[in-house]
Short mmCIF file of the C-alpha atoms (twelve columns), coordinates in Angstrom:
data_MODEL
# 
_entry.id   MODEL 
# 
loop_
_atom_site.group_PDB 
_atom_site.id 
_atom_site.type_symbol 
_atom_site.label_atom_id 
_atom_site.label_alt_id 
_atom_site.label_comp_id 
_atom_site.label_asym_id 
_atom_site.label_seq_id 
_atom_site.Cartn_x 
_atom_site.Cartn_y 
_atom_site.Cartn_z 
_atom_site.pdbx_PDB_model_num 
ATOM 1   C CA . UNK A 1   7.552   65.792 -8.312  1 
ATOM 2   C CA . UNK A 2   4.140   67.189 -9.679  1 
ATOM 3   C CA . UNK A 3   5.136   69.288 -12.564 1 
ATOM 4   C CA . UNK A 4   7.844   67.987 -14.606 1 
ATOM 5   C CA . UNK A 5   8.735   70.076 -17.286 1 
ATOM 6   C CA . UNK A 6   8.554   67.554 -19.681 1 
ATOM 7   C CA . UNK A 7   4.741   67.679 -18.863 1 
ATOM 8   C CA . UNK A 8   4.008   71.140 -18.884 1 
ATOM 9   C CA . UNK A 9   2.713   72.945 -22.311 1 
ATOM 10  C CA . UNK A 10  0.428   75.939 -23.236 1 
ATOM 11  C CA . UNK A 11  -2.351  75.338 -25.627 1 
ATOM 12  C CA . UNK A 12  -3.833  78.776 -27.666 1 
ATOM 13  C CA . UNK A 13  -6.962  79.763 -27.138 1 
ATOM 14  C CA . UNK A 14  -8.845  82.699 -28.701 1 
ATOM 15  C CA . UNK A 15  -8.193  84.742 -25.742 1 
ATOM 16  C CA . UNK A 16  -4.451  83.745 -24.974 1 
ATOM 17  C CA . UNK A 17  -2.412  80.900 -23.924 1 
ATOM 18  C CA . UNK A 18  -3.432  78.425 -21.962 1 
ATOM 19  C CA . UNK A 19  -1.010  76.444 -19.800 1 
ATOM 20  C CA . UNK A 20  -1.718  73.209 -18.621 1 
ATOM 21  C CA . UNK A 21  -0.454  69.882 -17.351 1 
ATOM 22  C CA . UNK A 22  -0.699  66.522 -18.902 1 
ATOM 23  C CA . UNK A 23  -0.258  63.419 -17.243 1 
ATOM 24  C CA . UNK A 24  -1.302  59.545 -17.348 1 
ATOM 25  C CA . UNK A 25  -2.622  57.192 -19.610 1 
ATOM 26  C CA . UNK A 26  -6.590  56.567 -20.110 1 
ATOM 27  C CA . UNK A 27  -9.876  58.381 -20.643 1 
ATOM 28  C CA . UNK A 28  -9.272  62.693 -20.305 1 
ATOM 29  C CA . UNK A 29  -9.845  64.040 -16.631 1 
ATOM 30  C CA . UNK A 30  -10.453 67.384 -17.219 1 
ATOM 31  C CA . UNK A 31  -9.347  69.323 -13.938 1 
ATOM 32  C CA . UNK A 32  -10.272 72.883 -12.604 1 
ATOM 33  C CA . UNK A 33  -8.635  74.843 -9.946  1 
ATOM 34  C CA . UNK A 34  -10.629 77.047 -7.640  1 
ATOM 35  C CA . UNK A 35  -10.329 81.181 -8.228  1 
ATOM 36  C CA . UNK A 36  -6.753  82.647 -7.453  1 
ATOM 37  C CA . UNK A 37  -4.794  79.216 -7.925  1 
ATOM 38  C CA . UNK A 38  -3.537  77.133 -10.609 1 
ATOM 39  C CA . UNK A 39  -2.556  73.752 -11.498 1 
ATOM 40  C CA . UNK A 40  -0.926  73.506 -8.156  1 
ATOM 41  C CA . UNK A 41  -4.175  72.976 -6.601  1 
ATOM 42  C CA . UNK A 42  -3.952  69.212 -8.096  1 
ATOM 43  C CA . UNK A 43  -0.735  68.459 -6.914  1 
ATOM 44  C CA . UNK A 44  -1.797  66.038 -4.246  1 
ATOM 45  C CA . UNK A 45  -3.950  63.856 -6.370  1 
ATOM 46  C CA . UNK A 46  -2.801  64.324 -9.546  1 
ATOM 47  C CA . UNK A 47  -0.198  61.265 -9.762  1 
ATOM 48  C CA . UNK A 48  -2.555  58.525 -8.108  1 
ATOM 49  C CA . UNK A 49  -5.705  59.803 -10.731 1 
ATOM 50  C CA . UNK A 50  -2.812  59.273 -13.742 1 
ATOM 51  C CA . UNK A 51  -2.799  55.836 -13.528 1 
ATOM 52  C CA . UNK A 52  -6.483  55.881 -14.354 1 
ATOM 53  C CA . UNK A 53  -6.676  58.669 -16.767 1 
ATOM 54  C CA . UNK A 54  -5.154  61.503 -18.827 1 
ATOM 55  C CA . UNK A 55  -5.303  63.958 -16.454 1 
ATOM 56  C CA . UNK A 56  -5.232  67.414 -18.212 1 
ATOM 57  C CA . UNK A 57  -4.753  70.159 -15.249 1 
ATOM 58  C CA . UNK A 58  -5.531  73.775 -16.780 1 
ATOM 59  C CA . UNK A 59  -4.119  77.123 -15.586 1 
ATOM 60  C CA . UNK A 60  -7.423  79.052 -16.073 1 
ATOM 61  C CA . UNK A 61  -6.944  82.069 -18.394 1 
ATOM 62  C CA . UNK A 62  -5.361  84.681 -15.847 1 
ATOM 63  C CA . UNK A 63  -4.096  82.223 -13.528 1 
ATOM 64  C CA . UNK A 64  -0.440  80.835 -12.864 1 
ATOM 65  C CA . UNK A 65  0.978   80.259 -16.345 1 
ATOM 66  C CA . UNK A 66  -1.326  81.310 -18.625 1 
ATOM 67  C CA . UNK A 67  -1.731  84.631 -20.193 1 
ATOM 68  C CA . UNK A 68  -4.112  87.664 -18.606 1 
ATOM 69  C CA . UNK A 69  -7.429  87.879 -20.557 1 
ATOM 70  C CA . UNK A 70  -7.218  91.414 -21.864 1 
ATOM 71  C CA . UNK A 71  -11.380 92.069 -20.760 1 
ATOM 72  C CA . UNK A 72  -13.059 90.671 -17.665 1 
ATOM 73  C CA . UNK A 73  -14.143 87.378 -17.838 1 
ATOM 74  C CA . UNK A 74  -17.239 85.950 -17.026 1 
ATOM 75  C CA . UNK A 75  -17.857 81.932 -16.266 1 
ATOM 76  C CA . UNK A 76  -19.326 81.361 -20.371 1 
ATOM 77  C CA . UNK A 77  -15.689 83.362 -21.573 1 
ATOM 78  C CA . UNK A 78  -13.982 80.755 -19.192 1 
ATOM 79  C CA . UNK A 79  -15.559 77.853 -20.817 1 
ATOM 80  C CA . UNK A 80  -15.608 78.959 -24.268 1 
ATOM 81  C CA . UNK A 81  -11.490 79.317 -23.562 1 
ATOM 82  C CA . UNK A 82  -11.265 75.870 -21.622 1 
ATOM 83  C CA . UNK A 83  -13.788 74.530 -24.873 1 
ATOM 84  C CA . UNK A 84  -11.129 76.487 -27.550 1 
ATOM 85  C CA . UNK A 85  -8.149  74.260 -25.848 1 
ATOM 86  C CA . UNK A 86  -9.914  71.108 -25.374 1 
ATOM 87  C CA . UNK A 87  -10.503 71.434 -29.275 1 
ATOM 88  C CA . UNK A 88  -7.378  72.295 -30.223 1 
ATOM 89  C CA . UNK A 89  -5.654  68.763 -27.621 1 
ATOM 90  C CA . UNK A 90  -8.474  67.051 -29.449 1 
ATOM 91  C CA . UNK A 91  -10.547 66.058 -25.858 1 
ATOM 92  C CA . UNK A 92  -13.715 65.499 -27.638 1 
ATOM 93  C CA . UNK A 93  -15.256 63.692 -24.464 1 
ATOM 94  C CA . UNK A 94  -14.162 63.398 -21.136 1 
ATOM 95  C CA . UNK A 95  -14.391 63.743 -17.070 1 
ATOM 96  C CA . UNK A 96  -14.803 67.241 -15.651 1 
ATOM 97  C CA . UNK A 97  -14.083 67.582 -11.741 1 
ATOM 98  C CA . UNK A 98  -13.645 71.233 -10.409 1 
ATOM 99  C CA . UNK A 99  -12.932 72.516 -6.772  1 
ATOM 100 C CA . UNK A 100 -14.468 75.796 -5.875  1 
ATOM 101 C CA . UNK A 101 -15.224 77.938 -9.128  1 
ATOM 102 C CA . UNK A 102 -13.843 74.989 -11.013 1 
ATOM 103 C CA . UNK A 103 -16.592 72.972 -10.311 1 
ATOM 104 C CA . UNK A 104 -18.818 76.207 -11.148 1 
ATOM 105 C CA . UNK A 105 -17.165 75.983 -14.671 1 
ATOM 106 C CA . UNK A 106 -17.230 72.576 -14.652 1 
ATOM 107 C CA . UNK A 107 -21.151 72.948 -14.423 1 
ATOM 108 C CA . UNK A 108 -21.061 75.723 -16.962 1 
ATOM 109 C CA . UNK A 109 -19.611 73.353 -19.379 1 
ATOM 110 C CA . UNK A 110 -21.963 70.671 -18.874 1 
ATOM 111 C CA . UNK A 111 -24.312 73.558 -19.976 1 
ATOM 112 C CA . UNK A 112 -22.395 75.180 -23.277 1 
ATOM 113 C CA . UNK A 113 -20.564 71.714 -23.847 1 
ATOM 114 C CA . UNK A 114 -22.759 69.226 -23.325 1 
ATOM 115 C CA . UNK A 115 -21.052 66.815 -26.076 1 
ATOM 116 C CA . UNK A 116 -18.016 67.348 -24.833 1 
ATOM 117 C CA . UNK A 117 -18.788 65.747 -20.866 1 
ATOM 118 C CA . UNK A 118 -19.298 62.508 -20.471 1 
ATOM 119 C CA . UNK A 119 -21.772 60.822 -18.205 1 
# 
């Protein structure tokens, strides 16, 4: 089973909760769902990338578990929150893949974050 409650947390953020899962052993995989889904959108690949990594799969602000953002967001507000969280679970470097608009934030981090992505 993908999410296992024992795996599931929320991490704050400056804008709200953040829920994510956490799974594996290794360097941090940083994973991002496309627009309108969740964590859920890992589920298939999620167990066979843990036995490589950390995998750390984040319910975007406003998406499955994690609180509304009380303004609109824009892609820099999404990566400043994913940045908040990734401070707070001490990620200080790690792999970013995205799907969709998670690969569009993915890229915006790579911008804001540069020190945070690894090569």
């Amino acid at each position: 089973m993908f999410v296992k409650r024992d795996l599931t947390n929320t991490v704050p953020t400056r804008e709200g909760n953040m829920h994510f899962v956490k799974q594996g052993s290794g360097f941090p995989l940083v994973m991002l769902h496309p627009l309108g889904t969740s964590v859920w959108a890992w589920h298939t690949v999620i167990e066979s990338l843990s036995q490589k990594y950390t995998c750390y799969a984040f319910d975007m602000l406003g998406h499955g578990d994690s609180d509304k953002p009380s303004r609109h967001f824009n892609m820099a507000d999404y990566a400043q929150a994913l940045d908040d969280a990734c401070q707070v679970l001490n990620i200080h470097r790690g792999h970013y893949v995205g799907n969709s608009v998670g690969a569009c934030l993915a890229t915006e981090m790579a911008a804001s974050f540069p020190e945070r992505l690894d090569n």
